Coordinates of C-alpha atoms and ligand atoms in Angstrom, one line a residue:
X30 CA 25.6 -3.3 -11.3
X31 CA 23.8 -1.6 -14.2
X32 CA 25.2 -0.5 -17.5
X33 CA 23.8 3.0 -16.8
X34 CA 25.3 3.1 -13.4
X35 CA 28.8 2.2 -14.5
X36 CA 28.8 5.0 -17.1
X37 CA 27.4 7.8 -14.9
X38 CA 28.3 9.2 -11.6
X39 CA 26.7 7.4 -8.7
X40 CA 24.7 9.2 -6.0
X41 CA 25.6 8.6 -2.3
X42 CA 23.0 5.8 -1.9
X43 CA 24.5 3.9 -4.9
X44 CA 27.9 4.3 -3.4
X45 CA 27.0 2.8 0.0
X46 CA 25.1 0.1 -1.7
X47 CA 28.1 -0.8 -3.8
X48 CA 30.3 -0.9 -0.7
X49 CA 28.0 -3.3 1.1
X50 CA 24.7 -4.6 0.0
X51 CA 21.8 -3.7 2.3
X52 CA 20.9 -7.4 2.7
X53 CA 24.3 -8.1 4.3
X54 CA 22.8 -6.5 7.4
X55 CA 20.8 -9.7 8.0
X56 CA 23.9 -11.4 9.4
X57 CA 24.8 -8.5 11.7
X58 CA 21.7 -8.1 13.8
X59 CA 23.1 -9.9 16.8
X60 CA 26.1 -7.7 16.7
X61 CA 24.0 -4.5 16.5
X62 CA 21.8 -5.7 19.4
X63 CA 24.9 -6.1 21.5
X64 CA 26.5 -2.9 20.4
X65 CA 23.5 -0.6 20.8
X66 CA 22.2 2.0 18.3
X67 CA 24.5 4.8 19.4
X68 CA 27.6 2.9 18.6
X69 CA 26.5 1.7 15.2
X70 CA 27.9 2.8 11.9
X71 CA 25.5 5.6 10.7
X72 CA 24.9 4.2 7.3
X73 CA 24.1 0.7 8.7
X74 CA 21.8 2.3 11.2
X75 CA 20.0 5.0 9.1
X76 CA 19.9 3.1 5.8
X77 CA 21.0 -0.5 5.5
X78 CA 18.7 -1.7 8.4
X79 CA 15.8 -0.8 6.2
X80 CA 16.6 -3.8 4.1
X81 CA 15.3 -5.9 7.0
X82 CA 12.4 -3.5 7.6
X83 CA 14.0 -1.6 10.5
X84 CA 13.8 2.1 10.3
X85 CA 15.8 4.5 12.5
X86 CA 13.6 7.4 13.5
X87 CA 15.5 10.6 14.0
X88 CA 12.3 12.0 15.7
X89 CA 12.5 9.3 18.4
X90 CA 16.2 8.2 18.4
X91 CA 16.7 4.7 19.8
X92 CA 13.0 3.8 19.2
X93 CA 12.9 2.2 15.8
X94 CA 10.0 1.5 13.4
X95 CA 9.6 -2.0 11.9
X96 CA 7.8 -2.4 8.6
X97 CA 6.4 -5.9 7.9
X98 CA 5.4 -7.4 4.6
X99 CA 1.7 -8.5 4.4
X100 CA 1.1 -10.1 1.0
X101 CA -2.4 -9.1 -0.2
X102 CA -2.8 -7.5 3.3
X103 CA -3.6 -10.8 5.0
X104 CA -2.5 -12.1 8.4
X105 CA -3.7 -14.6 11.0
X106 CA -4.8 -13.9 14.5
X107 CA -1.7 -15.7 15.7
X108 CA 0.5 -13.3 13.7
X109 CA -1.5 -10.3 15.0
X110 CA -0.9 -11.5 18.5
X111 CA 2.8 -11.7 18.0
X112 CA 2.8 -8.2 16.6
X113 CA 0.8 -7.1 19.6
X114 CA 3.2 -8.7 22.1
X115 CA 6.1 -6.9 20.4
X116 CA 4.6 -3.4 20.7
X117 CA 3.2 -4.2 24.2
X118 CA 6.6 -4.5 25.7
X119 CA 7.3 -0.8 24.8
X120 CA 4.5 0.5 26.9
X121 CA 3.5 4.1 25.9
X122 CA 6.1 4.0 23.1
X123 CA 4.6 1.0 21.4
X124 CA 2.0 1.2 18.8
X125 CA 1.3 0.1 15.2
X126 CA 0.0 1.7 12.0
X127 CA -1.8 0.1 9.2
X128 CA -0.3 1.6 6.0
X129 CA -1.6 2.7 2.7
X130 CA -0.1 -0.4 1.2
X131 CA -2.3 -2.9 3.1
X132 CA 0.6 -3.4 5.5
X133 CA 1.6 -2.8 9.2
X134 CA 4.4 -0.9 10.9
X135 CA 5.4 -1.3 14.6
X136 CA 6.8 1.5 16.7
X137 CA 9.0 1.9 19.7
X138 CA 11.3 -1.0 18.8
X139 CA 14.7 -1.3 20.6
X140 CA 17.7 -2.5 18.8
X141 CA 18.6 -4.9 21.6
X142 CA 15.3 -6.8 21.1
X143 CA 15.7 -7.4 17.3
X144 CA 17.1 -10.9 17.5
X145 CA 14.2 -12.0 19.7
X146 CA 11.7 -10.2 17.5
X147 CA 13.0 -11.8 14.4
X148 CA 12.8 -15.2 16.0
X149 CA 9.2 -14.6 17.0
X150 CA 8.4 -13.4 13.5
X151 CA 10.1 -16.4 11.9
X152 CA 8.1 -18.8 14.1
X153 CA 4.8 -17.5 12.8
X154 CA 5.8 -16.9 9.2
X155 CA 6.1 -13.1 9.3
X156 CA 8.8 -11.3 7.4
X157 CA 10.0 -7.7 7.2
X158 CA 12.6 -8.3 4.6
X159 CA 13.2 -5.9 1.7
X160 CA 10.3 -3.7 2.9
X161 CA 12.2 -0.4 2.7
X162 CA 14.7 1.5 0.6
X163 CA 15.5 0.3 -2.9
X164 CA 13.3 -2.8 -2.8
X165 CA 9.8 -3.8 -3.9
X166 CA 7.3 -2.7 -1.3
X167 CA 4.4 -4.7 0.1
X168 CA 2.5 -6.2 -2.9
X169 CA -1.1 -5.2 -2.8
X170 CA -4.0 -7.4 -3.9
X171 CA -7.8 -7.3 -3.6
X172 CA -8.8 -7.0 0.1
X173 CA -11.8 -9.3 -0.5
X174 CA -10.0 -11.8 -2.7
X175 CA -11.7 -15.2 -2.4
X176 CA -14.7 -13.7 -0.6
X177 CA -16.3 -11.5 -3.2
X178 CA -18.9 -13.2 -5.3
X179 CA -18.3 -10.7 -8.1
X180 CA -14.5 -11.0 -8.2
X181 CA -12.8 -11.9 -11.4
X182 CA -9.7 -13.4 -10.0
X183 CA -8.5 -14.4 -6.5
X184 CA -5.3 -12.5 -6.2
X185 CA -4.0 -14.1 -3.0
X186 CA -1.8 -16.9 -4.4
X187 CA -0.4 -14.7 -7.1
X188 CA 0.7 -12.0 -4.7
X189 CA 2.3 -14.6 -2.4
X190 CA 4.1 -16.1 -5.4
X191 CA 5.5 -12.7 -6.4
X192 CA 6.6 -12.0 -2.8
X193 CA 8.3 -15.4 -2.6
X194 CA 10.1 -14.9 -5.8
X195 CA 11.3 -11.4 -4.8
X196 CA 12.3 -12.2 -1.2
X197 CA 13.3 -15.9 -1.5
X198 CA 10.3 -16.9 0.6
X199 CA 10.9 -14.1 3.1
X200 CA 14.6 -15.0 3.7
X201 CA 15.9 -12.2 1.4
X202 CA 16.9 -12.3 -2.2
X203 CA 20.1 -10.5 -3.3
X204 CA 18.9 -10.6 -7.0
X205 CA 16.4 -7.9 -6.2
X206 CA 17.9 -6.1 -3.2
X207 CA 19.7 -3.4 -5.2
X208 CA 17.1 -1.7 -7.4
X209 CA 17.7 1.9 -8.5
X210 CA 14.8 3.0 -6.2
X211 CA 11.7 1.7 -4.5
X212 CA 9.2 -0.2 -6.6
X213 CA 5.5 -0.8 -6.1
X214 CA 3.4 -3.7 -7.5
X215 CA -0.4 -4.2 -7.3
X216 CA -2.8 -6.8 -8.7
X217 CA -6.5 -6.0 -9.0
X218 CA -8.8 -9.0 -8.9
X219 CA -12.2 -7.3 -8.6
X220 CA -14.1 -4.8 -10.7
X221 CA -13.5 -1.8 -8.5
X222 CA -9.7 -1.5 -8.5
X223 CA -9.4 -1.7 -4.7
X224 CA -5.6 -1.4 -4.9
X225 CA -5.3 1.9 -6.7
X226 CA -3.5 0.1 -9.6
X227 CA -2.8 3.4 -11.3
X228 CA -0.4 4.6 -8.7
X229 CA 2.0 1.6 -8.9
X230 CA 5.2 1.1 -10.9
X231 CA 3.7 -2.2 -12.2
X232 CA 0.1 -3.2 -12.0
X233 CA -2.1 -5.9 -13.3
X234 CA -5.8 -5.2 -14.0
X235 CA -8.4 -7.9 -15.0
X236 CA -9.1 -8.0 -18.7
X237 CA -10.7 -10.7 -21.0
X238 CA -9.0 -11.4 -24.3
X239 CA -11.4 -12.2 -27.1
X240 CA -10.7 -14.5 -30.0
X241 CA -8.8 -17.7 -30.4
X242 CA -5.2 -18.9 -30.3
X243 CA -1.9 -17.9 -29.0
X244 CA -2.4 -17.1 -25.4
X245 CA 0.2 -15.8 -23.0
X246 CA 3.9 -15.7 -22.7
X247 CA 5.8 -18.9 -22.2
X248 CA 2.6 -21.0 -22.1
X249 CA 2.3 -21.9 -25.8
X250 CA -0.8 -21.4 -27.8
X251 CA -3.9 -23.3 -27.0
X252 CA -2.3 -25.1 -24.1
X253 CA -2.1 -21.6 -22.4
X254 CA -5.8 -21.1 -22.9
X255 CA -6.5 -24.5 -21.3
X256 CA -4.4 -23.3 -18.3
X257 CA -6.4 -20.1 -18.2
X258 CA -9.7 -21.9 -18.1
X259 CA -8.4 -24.1 -15.3
X260 CA -7.3 -21.0 -13.3
X261 CA -10.5 -19.1 -13.5
X262 CA -12.8 -22.0 -12.8
X263 CA -10.8 -23.2 -9.9
X264 CA -12.4 -22.9 -6.4
X265 CA -10.1 -20.1 -5.4
X266 CA -10.8 -18.1 -8.5
X267 CA -14.6 -18.0 -8.8
X268 CA -16.2 -18.7 -12.1
X269 CA -17.4 -15.7 -14.1
X270 CA -20.1 -15.5 -16.7
X271 CA -17.5 -15.3 -19.4
X272 CA -15.3 -18.3 -18.2
X273 CA -13.8 -19.7 -21.3
X274 CA -14.9 -23.2 -22.4
X275 CA -12.9 -23.2 -25.6
X276 CA -10.0 -21.3 -27.1
X277 CA -12.4 -19.0 -29.0
X278 CA -14.2 -17.9 -25.8
X279 CA -12.9 -14.8 -23.9
X280 CA -9.9 -15.8 -21.8
X281 CA -9.1 -14.2 -18.4
X282 CA -5.9 -12.4 -17.9
X283 CA -4.5 -9.0 -17.0
X284 CA -3.7 -5.8 -18.9
X285 CA -0.4 -4.4 -17.6
X286 CA 0.1 -0.9 -16.5
X287 CA 3.6 0.6 -15.8
X288 CA 5.3 3.6 -14.4
X289 CA 2.8 5.0 -11.9
X290 CA 4.4 6.8 -9.0
X291 CA 4.4 9.7 -6.6
X292 CA 7.4 11.7 -5.5
X293 CA 8.2 15.2 -4.4
X294 CA 9.4 16.0 -7.8
X295 CA 6.8 14.4 -10.0
X296 CA 3.6 12.3 -9.8
X297 CA 2.4 10.2 -12.7
X298 CA -0.5 7.7 -13.2
X299 CA 0.6 4.4 -14.6
X300 CA 0.4 4.0 -18.4
X301 CA -0.7 0.9 -20.4
X302 CA 2.2 -1.2 -21.6
X303 CA -0.2 -2.5 -24.3
X304 CA 0.4 -6.0 -23.0
X305 CA -1.9 -8.8 -21.7
X306 CA -0.8 -11.8 -19.7
X307 CA -2.4 -15.0 -18.3
X308 CA -2.4 -15.2 -14.5
X309 CA 0.3 -17.9 -14.6
X310 CA 2.7 -15.6 -16.4
X311 CA 2.4 -12.7 -14.0
X312 CA 5.3 -13.8 -11.8
X313 CA 7.6 -14.1 -14.9
X314 CA 6.5 -10.7 -16.1
X315 CA 7.2 -9.2 -12.6
X316 CA 10.7 -10.7 -12.7
X317 CA 11.4 -9.5 -16.3
X318 CA 10.2 -5.9 -15.5
X319 CA 12.3 -5.9 -12.3
X320 CA 15.4 -7.2 -14.1
X321 CA 15.1 -4.4 -16.7
X322 CA 14.6 -1.8 -14.0
X323 CA 17.5 -3.2 -11.9
X324 CA 19.9 -3.4 -14.8
X325 CA 19.0 -0.3 -16.8
X326 CA 17.1 2.0 -14.3
X327 CA 18.7 5.4 -13.8
X328 CA 21.0 5.6 -10.8
X329 CA 22.6 9.0 -11.1
X330 CA 19.9 11.2 -9.6
X331 CA 17.6 9.7 -7.0
X332 CA 14.9 12.2 -7.9
X333 CA 14.8 10.6 -11.3
X334 CA 15.2 7.0 -10.6
X335 CA 11.7 5.6 -10.5
X336 CA 10.6 3.3 -13.4
X337 CA 8.7 6.0 -15.3
X338 CA 12.0 8.0 -15.8
X339 CA 13.5 5.0 -17.6
X340 CA 10.4 4.6 -19.7
X341 CA 10.6 8.3 -20.6
X342 CA 14.2 8.0 -21.6
X343 CA 13.8 4.8 -23.7
X344 CA 10.2 5.3 -25.0
X345 CA 7.5 2.7 -24.2
X346 CA 8.3 0.5 -27.2
X347 CA 11.9 0.0 -26.3
X348 CA 11.0 -0.7 -22.7
X349 CA 8.5 -3.3 -23.9
X350 CA 11.0 -5.0 -26.2
X351 CA 13.6 -5.2 -23.3
X352 CA 10.9 -6.8 -21.1
X353 CA 10.1 -9.3 -23.8
X354 CA 13.8 -10.1 -24.3
X355 CA 14.1 -10.9 -20.6
X356 CA 10.9 -13.0 -20.8
X357 CA 12.2 -14.8 -23.9
X358 CA 8.7 -14.4 -25.4
X359 CA 6.7 -11.7 -27.1
X360 CA 4.0 -10.1 -25.0
X361 CA 0.5 -10.2 -26.4
X362 CA -1.2 -6.8 -27.1
X363 CA -3.5 -5.6 -24.4
X364 CA -7.2 -6.6 -24.3
X365 CA -9.3 -3.9 -25.8
X366 CA -10.8 -3.0 -22.4
X367 CA -10.2 -3.9 -18.8
X368 CA -12.9 -5.0 -16.4
X369 CA -12.7 -2.1 -13.9
X370 CA -16.2 -0.9 -14.3
X371 CA -17.3 -0.3 -10.7
X372 CA -16.9 2.6 -8.3
X373 CA -14.4 1.8 -5.6
X374 CA -15.7 0.1 -2.5
X375 CA -14.4 0.8 0.9
X376 CA -15.4 -2.6 2.4
X377 CA -16.6 -1.0 5.7
X378 CA -19.8 -2.6 7.0
X379 CA -21.3 -6.1 6.7
X380 CA -21.2 -8.0 3.3
X381 CA -22.3 -11.4 2.2
X382 CA -19.4 -13.6 1.0
X383 CA -19.6 -15.8 -2.0
X384 CA -19.5 -18.8 0.4
X385 CA -23.2 -19.2 1.4
X386 CA -23.9 -18.5 5.1
X387 CA -20.7 -16.4 5.6
X388 CA -20.0 -12.7 5.8
X389 CA -17.1 -10.3 5.8
X390 CA -17.1 -7.2 8.0
X391 CA -15.0 -4.1 7.5
X392 CA -14.1 -2.2 10.6
X393 CA -13.0 1.4 10.5
X394 CA -9.6 2.0 12.3
X395 CA -9.2 5.7 12.7
X396 CA -6.1 6.7 10.6
X397 CA -4.9 3.1 10.9
X398 CA -3.4 3.6 14.4
X399 CA -3.5 0.6 16.7
X400 CA -2.2 -0.1 20.3
X401 CA -1.3 -3.4 21.7
X402 CA -4.7 -3.8 23.4
X403 CA -6.5 -3.2 20.1
X404 CA -4.3 -5.7 18.3
X405 CA -5.1 -8.4 20.9
X406 CA -8.8 -7.6 20.6
X407 CA -8.7 -7.8 16.8
X408 CA -7.0 -11.2 17.1
X409 CA -9.7 -12.2 19.5
X410 CA -12.7 -11.2 17.4
X411 CA -11.2 -12.8 14.3
X412 CA -10.9 -16.1 16.2
X413 CA -14.1 -16.0 18.1
X414 CA -16.4 -15.0 15.3
X415 CA -14.4 -15.7 12.1
X416 CA -11.7 -18.1 11.0
X417 CA -8.9 -16.3 12.6
X418 CA -8.1 -14.3 9.5
X419 CA -7.6 -10.6 9.4
X420 CA -7.2 -8.4 6.3
X421 CA -6.0 -4.8 5.8
X422 CA -7.2 -2.4 3.2
X423 CA -5.2 0.5 1.5
X424 CA -7.5 2.8 3.4
X425 CA -5.8 1.7 6.6
X426 CA -8.8 -0.3 7.8
X427 CA -9.4 -4.0 8.6
X428 CA -11.7 -6.7 7.3
X429 CA -12.7 -9.8 9.3
X430 CA -13.8 -12.5 6.9
X431 CA -15.7 -15.8 7.4
X432 CA -18.2 -14.8 10.0
X433 CA -21.1 -17.2 9.9
X434 CA -24.7 -16.0 9.7
X435 CA -25.3 -17.6 13.1
X436 CA -22.5 -15.6 14.8
X437 CA -23.1 -12.3 13.0
X438 CA -25.6 -10.8 15.4
X439 CA -23.4 -11.5 18.4
X440 CA -20.4 -10.1 16.5
X441 CA -22.2 -6.9 15.9
X442 CA -22.8 -6.4 19.6
X443 CA -19.1 -6.9 20.5
X444 CA -17.8 -3.9 22.4
X445 CA -14.8 -3.6 20.1
X446 CA -17.1 -2.3 17.4
X447 CA -17.8 0.8 19.5
X448 CA -14.1 1.7 19.1
X449 CA -13.7 0.4 15.5
X450 CA -17.1 1.2 13.9
X451 CA -18.7 -0.6 11.0
X452 CA -20.8 2.5 10.3
X453 CA -18.7 5.6 10.9
X454 CA -19.5 9.1 9.8
X455 CA -19.3 9.8 6.1
X456 CA -16.1 11.8 6.4
X457 CA -14.6 9.6 9.0
X458 CA -15.0 6.4 7.1
X459 CA -12.9 7.6 4.2
X460 CA -10.2 9.4 6.1
X461 CA -6.6 8.4 5.3
X462 CA -3.4 9.8 6.8
X463 CA 0.3 9.2 6.5
X464 CA 2.5 9.1 9.6
X465 CA 3.4 12.8 9.8
X466 CA 5.6 14.7 12.3
X467 CA 5.0 12.4 15.2
X468 CA 7.4 9.8 13.8
X469 CA 8.5 10.9 10.3
X470 CA 11.4 13.3 9.9
X471 CA 10.4 14.3 6.4
X472 CA 7.1 15.6 7.7
X473 CA 6.3 19.3 7.4
X474 CA 3.2 19.0 9.6
X475 CA 1.5 16.8 12.2
X476 CA -1.1 14.7 10.3
X477 CA -2.9 11.9 12.1
X478 CA -4.2 13.6 15.2
X479 CA -4.9 16.8 13.3
X480 CA -6.8 14.8 10.6
X481 CA -9.0 13.2 13.3
X482 CA -9.7 16.4 15.1
X483 CA -10.6 18.2 11.8
X484 CA -13.0 15.5 10.6
X485 CA -14.7 15.5 14.0
X486 CA -15.2 19.2 13.9
X487 CA -16.5 19.1 10.3
X488 CA -18.9 16.3 11.1
X489 CA -20.2 18.2 14.0
X490 CA -21.1 21.2 11.8
X491 CA -22.2 19.5 8.6
X492 CA -24.4 16.8 7.2
X493 CA -23.4 14.6 4.3
X494 CA -25.2 12.4 1.9
X495 CA -22.1 10.6 0.5
X496 CA -18.7 9.7 1.8
X497 CA -16.0 12.3 0.9
X498 CA -12.5 10.8 0.7
X499 CA -10.1 13.1 2.5
X500 CA -6.4 12.1 2.5
X501 CA -3.7 13.8 4.6
X502 CA 0.0 13.6 3.7
X503 CA 2.7 15.3 5.8
X504 CA 5.0 16.2 2.9
X505 CA 5.3 16.1 -0.9
X506 CA 6.5 12.4 -0.8
X507 CA 2.7 11.7 -0.9
X508 CA 2.6 8.5 1.2
X509 CA -1.0 9.4 2.2
X510 CA -1.8 9.6 -1.6
X511 CA -3.5 13.0 -1.6
X512 CA -3.7 12.7 -5.4
X513 CA -6.3 9.9 -5.3
X514 CA -8.5 11.7 -2.8
X515 CA -11.7 13.8 -3.3
X516 CA -9.8 16.3 -1.2
X517 CA -6.1 15.8 -0.6
X518 CA -4.1 17.8 1.9
X519 CA -0.4 17.9 1.6
X520 CA 1.7 19.3 4.4
X521 CA 3.8 22.5 3.7
X522 CA 5.2 25.5 5.5
X523 CA 3.4 28.7 5.0
X524 CA 3.6 32.4 6.1
X525 CA 1.0 34.4 8.0
X526 CA 1.5 37.7 9.7
X527 CA 5.3 37.4 9.4
X528 CA 5.3 33.9 11.0
X529 CA 6.1 30.5 9.5
X530 CA 3.2 28.1 10.2
X531 CA 2.2 24.6 9.4
X532 CA -0.1 24.6 6.3
X533 CA -1.4 22.5 3.5
X534 CA -1.6 22.5 -0.3
X535 CA -5.1 21.3 -1.3
X536 CA -5.6 18.7 -4.1
X537 CA -8.9 17.9 -5.7
X538 CA -10.3 15.8 -8.5
X539 CA -8.8 12.4 -7.6
X540 CA -10.9 9.6 -9.0
X541 CA -10.6 6.0 -7.9
X542 CA -12.2 2.8 -9.1
X543 CA -13.5 3.0 -12.7
X544 CA -11.7 5.6 -14.8
X545 CA -9.3 6.4 -12.1
X546 CA -7.2 9.5 -12.5
X547 CA -5.1 11.7 -10.3
X548 CA -6.2 14.9 -8.6
X549 CA -4.2 18.1 -8.9
X550 CA -3.2 21.0 -6.6
X551 CA -6.0 23.6 -6.5
X552 CA -4.8 25.9 -3.6
X553 CA -1.5 26.4 -2.0
X554 CA -0.3 27.3 1.5
X555 CA -3.5 27.4 3.6
X556 CA -2.4 27.6 7.3
X557 CA -3.7 24.6 9.2
X558 CA -5.2 27.0 11.7
X559 CA -7.4 28.5 9.0
X560 CA -8.2 25.2 7.3
X561 CA -11.6 24.2 8.8
X562 CA -13.7 26.9 7.2
X563 CA -11.9 26.4 3.8
X564 CA -12.7 22.7 3.9
X565 CA -16.3 23.4 5.1
X566 CA -16.7 25.6 2.0
X567 CA -15.3 23.0 -0.4
X568 CA -17.6 20.3 1.1
X569 CA -20.6 22.5 0.7
X570 CA -19.8 23.7 -2.8
X571 CA -18.5 20.4 -4.3
X572 CA -19.8 17.5 -2.3
X573 CA -23.4 18.5 -1.3
X574 CA -22.7 19.0 2.4
X575 CA -25.1 21.1 4.4
X576 CA -24.7 23.1 7.5
X577 CA -26.6 21.4 10.3
X578 CA -28.1 24.7 11.4
X579 CA -29.4 25.2 7.8
X580 CA -30.8 21.6 7.7
X581 CA -32.7 22.2 10.9
X582 CA -34.2 25.5 9.6
X583 CA -35.2 23.9 6.3
X584 CA -36.9 21.0 8.1
X585 CA -38.9 23.5 10.2
Ligands
SRM28 FE1 6.2 6.4 2.0 C1 9.3 7.5 2.4 C2 5.8 6.1 5.3 C3 3.4 4.6 1.4 C4 6.1 7.6 -1.2 N1 7.4 6.7 3.6 C5 8.7 7.1 3.5 C6 9.3 7.0 4.9 C7 10.0 5.6 4.9 C8 10.3 8.1 5.1 C9 11.1 7.9 6.4 O1 12.1 7.3 6.4 O2 10.6 8.5 7.4 C10 8.1 7.1 5.8 C11 8.2 6.3 7.1 C12 7.5 7.1 8.2 C13 7.1 6.3 9.3 O3 7.7 6.3 10.4 O4 6.0 5.7 9.2 C14 7.0 6.6 4.8 N2 4.9 5.4 3.1 C15 4.8 5.5 4.4 C16 3.6 4.8 5.0 C17 3.8 4.2 6.3 C18 2.5 5.9 5.0 C19 1.3 5.5 5.8 O5 1.0 6.1 6.9 O6 0.6 4.5 5.4 C20 3.3 3.9 3.8 C21 4.0 2.6 4.0 C22 3.6 1.6 2.9 C23 4.2 0.2 3.1 O7 3.6 -0.5 3.8 O8 5.2 0.0 2.5 C24 3.9 4.7 2.7 N3 5.0 6.1 0.3 C25 3.8 5.4 0.4 C26 3.1 5.7 -0.9 C27 1.7 5.2 -1.2 C28 1.6 3.9 -2.0 O9 2.6 3.1 -2.1 O10 0.6 3.7 -2.5 C29 3.9 6.5 -1.6 C30 3.6 7.1 -3.0 C31 3.6 6.1 -4.1 C32 4.9 5.8 -4.6 O11 5.8 5.5 -3.9 O12 5.0 6.0 -5.8 C33 5.1 6.8 -0.8 N4 7.5 7.3 0.8 C34 7.3 7.8 -0.5 C35 8.4 8.5 -0.9 C36 8.6 9.2 -2.3 C37 9.2 8.2 -3.3 C38 9.9 8.8 -4.4 O13 10.0 8.2 -5.5 O14 10.4 9.9 -4.3 C39 9.4 8.5 0.1 C40 10.8 9.2 0.1 C41 11.8 8.3 -0.6 O15 11.6 7.2 -0.9 O16 12.8 8.9 -0.8 C42 8.8 7.8 1.2
SF4_29 FE1 6.6 11.0 6.1 FE2 6.1 12.7 4.1 FE3 5.6 10.1 3.9 FE4 4.1 11.5 5.4 S1 4.3 11.8 3.2 S2 5.0 9.5 6.0 S3 5.5 13.0 6.3 S4 7.6 11.0 4.1

């Protein structure tokens, strides 16, 4: 328990965590399955089950949601098939959602099936552990890691190592199961910041360190540089033009960002810690930062418990010193600049891999929603045309890698691509939406279906020259990340003609990729029923959209 926690009053979450750690629930699953959800202790049911990724849904009582962990957003066709079988047994209640953290959630789950579901997951190496509540969320990495010829670092192994450390290889790790609040970690490996590093509590962005000498924490001087050269020239981490050949050449590592988060109370982009690490020190840095957060993070008020609040209270310098003291080493100052110098890619469409003769193809999954049949089909195409691997993006889409040139043409004629397009409309392709009122009790509005209908209507009336990124989020918790969007729509309640209606606050100015920064609220309380003309106006004024009618007249 933290020093801060022992000296301040504890909120109700801290109290129930102190009574029984969330992870203790692992040993009670059989009991709950036999008991049934209605007879369960409410705190176990509504909160502690989230430590094993099982979420009670007050909107659909008795039909739970299960949140997986997908390190770097990668899974196999076998794993996808197991997920499909799980949701298939729930008929119309069963579906799945790809999430904004490169992850997947299953719906319709009955408590009596949990022992069987966990056994099936275990058999194929899937875990749901520590995916909710005061734990580290799915760790995001570059969605085209190991495929992208221009990547600077293949993030896959590192992300897996961090997850293994945090979760004891998926079995659960009590060392990190009682944080003051949720915690997000991301590692960018490419030049386009495909993971939205800036909105994570802890993020690593590629950066080369110039000069000679003392590299990295815990690795010891020139030896560390040698390790670094080994890392970035290894097959899984493609060589780059500036691969170091001697200690005086630029060495690859990561600049560290800390404190990014969204919440109903406050949203902040991550700030530089002024620290740089070698790839092999990233896991140790994650551990050190988490230990500091766990032991000193603020636990009195849950609205002020995310890492940035501690950094505010201490100042960045003290925070850094505490991290260094946990590491047992001084952190090196940040590299002068990071390597994020591309606009963000969305990975939809066909792209050459760095492996000659192979391609990765990004498919658009409308608002990330999948049904059992879709999941079986995705597993099939990944196996028939690729290597059986499937990847998720933070835009809630999928990437199928390793499709050979010889199979590509046939792949492109597969009927599944009519449902999950590789060339969707320019609004559709960038649409993101959180869960919303269909399943989430925090929601102030319905999101996913409304988002799809709105985009369809706008695309019918307008022509576009560039994609416009529209993100919907059902409440100020901001799971749909409206602050990173070109146009962000945040659910709210609003008044019109004396009636309370579903509405949105509109955010604009979010910039992703190079020079990422957050958008801000520009208009409040637009009733959803009046939204279409408002969006149409914004798209014409700010994003070069044209009315189809006008376009026809001009061409005449
Ligand atoms: Fe979230 C809570 C869904 C990404 C900020 N989020 C919830 C809950 C668990 C609330 C609940 O119990 O109903 C939602 C579950 C609804 C459901 O049935 O699906 C929920 N969050 C989601 C997902 C599924 C949205 C999506 O459609 O993709 C995302 C799951 C990610 C994952 O795989 O783990 C999701 N949530 C996010 C993000 C985006 C991100 O991580 O990039 C954020 C903002 C970033 C951040 O956290 O800093 C986010 N979710 C929140 C918050 C506000 C946190 C805070 O500090 O106040 C809550 C509420 C809370 O934790 O108290 C929340
Ligand atoms: Fe639920 Fe709100 Fe998150 Fe949407 S933003 S999933 S409505 S908590």
